[in-house]
Amino acid sequence: MPGFVLLVRDRADADATMRIGFTVTKKIGNAVTRNRMKRRLRALARHLLPERGCPGADHVLIGRVGGNDRPFALLLTDLEKALQRIAPRPVA
């Protein structure tokens, strides 16, 4: 996605708890810019992960250059698309 990268790893244990992590490297900018990006990523996670995240998995959102400039509504749409891609598909 243009504003972030989403990594999801199934822990393969009996715990259905979803865990989330955030990372923004110094390549993104100074501390103020990185903290703003982390706040935006946290807000995205609060909005969508409780309903659409993968139970029993670790989710990591990695901020990308331009993520702060992208409108929040587009970031939400991007995260919805990313979560749909990784959602477990029913076995037919």
CSV table of C-alpha atoms in Angstrom, one decimal:
chain,number,residue,atom,x,y,z
A,1,MET,CA,0.0,0.0,0.0
A,2,PRO,CA,1.2,3.5,-0.7
A,3,GLY,CA,1.2,4.8,3.0
A,4,PHE,CA,2.2,1.7,4.9
A,5,VAL,CA,3.1,-2.0,4.7
A,6,LEU,CA,1.0,-4.6,6.6
A,7,LEU,CA,2.7,-7.8,7.7
A,8,VAL,CA,0.6,-10.6,9.3
A,9,ARG,CA,1.9,-13.7,10.9
A,10,ASP,CA,-0.2,-16.5,12.4
A,11,ARG,CA,1.2,-17.5,15.7
A,12,ALA,CA,-0.3,-21.0,15.4
A,13,ASP,CA,-1.1,-21.3,19.1
A,14,ALA,CA,-4.4,-21.7,20.8
A,15,ASP,CA,-4.6,-18.0,21.8
A,16,ALA,CA,-7.1,-16.0,19.6
A,17,THR,CA,-5.7,-12.6,20.7
A,18,MET,CA,-4.6,-10.3,18.0
A,19,ARG,CA,-1.4,-8.4,18.6
A,20,ILE,CA,-0.3,-5.2,16.8
A,21,GLY,CA,3.0,-3.6,16.3
A,22,PHE,CA,4.1,-0.3,14.7
A,23,THR,CA,7.4,0.8,13.2
A,24,VAL,CA,8.5,3.9,11.4
A,25,THR,CA,12.2,4.2,10.4
A,26,LYS,CA,14.4,7.3,10.5
A,27,LYS,CA,14.1,7.3,6.6
A,28,ILE,CA,10.6,8.7,7.0
A,29,GLY,CA,11.8,11.9,8.7
A,30,ASN,CA,12.6,13.5,12.1
A,31,ALA,CA,11.0,12.5,15.4
A,32,VAL,CA,8.0,14.7,15.0
A,33,THR,CA,7.2,13.2,11.6
A,34,ARG,CA,7.7,9.6,12.8
A,35,ASN,CA,5.5,10.1,15.8
A,36,ARG,CA,2.7,11.6,13.7
A,37,MET,CA,2.9,8.6,11.4
A,38,LYS,CA,2.8,6.2,14.4
A,39,ARG,CA,-0.3,8.0,15.7
A,40,ARG,CA,-2.0,7.7,12.3
A,41,LEU,CA,-1.2,3.9,12.2
A,42,ARG,CA,-2.6,3.5,15.7
A,43,ALA,CA,-5.8,5.2,14.7
A,44,LEU,CA,-6.1,2.9,11.6
A,45,ALA,CA,-5.6,-0.1,13.8
A,46,ARG,CA,-8.2,1.0,16.3
A,47,HIS,CA,-10.7,1.5,13.5
A,48,LEU,CA,-10.4,-1.7,11.6
A,49,LEU,CA,-8.4,-4.5,13.4
A,50,PRO,CA,-11.0,-5.4,16.0
A,51,GLU,CA,-13.5,-6.4,13.3
A,52,ARG,CA,-11.3,-7.3,10.4
A,53,GLY,CA,-8.0,-8.5,11.8
A,54,CYS,CA,-6.9,-12.1,11.8
A,55,PRO,CA,-7.6,-13.7,15.2
A,56,GLY,CA,-4.5,-15.4,16.7
A,57,ALA,CA,-2.1,-13.4,14.5
A,58,ASP,CA,0.5,-10.7,14.9
A,59,HIS,CA,-0.1,-7.6,12.8
A,60,VAL,CA,2.7,-5.1,12.0
A,61,LEU,CA,2.1,-1.8,10.3
A,62,ILE,CA,5.3,-0.2,8.8
A,63,GLY,CA,5.0,3.4,7.9
A,64,ARG,CA,6.2,4.5,4.4
A,65,VAL,CA,7.3,7.7,3.0
A,66,GLY,CA,4.3,9.8,2.0
A,67,GLY,CA,2.0,8.1,4.6
A,68,ASN,CA,1.6,11.4,6.5
A,69,ASP,CA,0.6,13.2,3.3
A,70,ARG,CA,-2.0,10.7,2.3
A,71,PRO,CA,-5.6,11.5,3.5
A,72,PHE,CA,-6.8,9.3,6.4
A,73,ALA,CA,-9.8,8.1,4.5
A,74,LEU,CA,-7.5,6.7,1.8
A,75,LEU,CA,-5.4,5.0,4.4
A,76,LEU,CA,-8.5,3.4,5.9
A,77,THR,CA,-9.5,2.1,2.4
A,78,ASP,CA,-5.9,0.8,1.8
A,79,LEU,CA,-6.0,-1.1,5.2
A,80,GLU,CA,-9.4,-2.6,4.4
A,81,LYS,CA,-8.0,-3.8,1.0
A,82,ALA,CA,-4.9,-5.2,2.7
A,83,LEU,CA,-6.9,-7.0,5.3
A,84,GLN,CA,-9.2,-8.5,2.7
A,85,ARG,CA,-6.2,-9.9,0.8
A,86,ILE,CA,-4.8,-11.7,3.8
A,87,ALA,CA,-8.2,-12.9,5.2
A,88,PRO,CA,-8.4,-16.7,5.5
A,89,ARG,CA,-10.6,-18.0,2.7
A,90,PRO,CA,-13.2,-20.7,3.3
A,91,VAL,CA,-12.3,-24.1,2.1
A,92,ALA,CA,-14.8,-25.4,-0.4
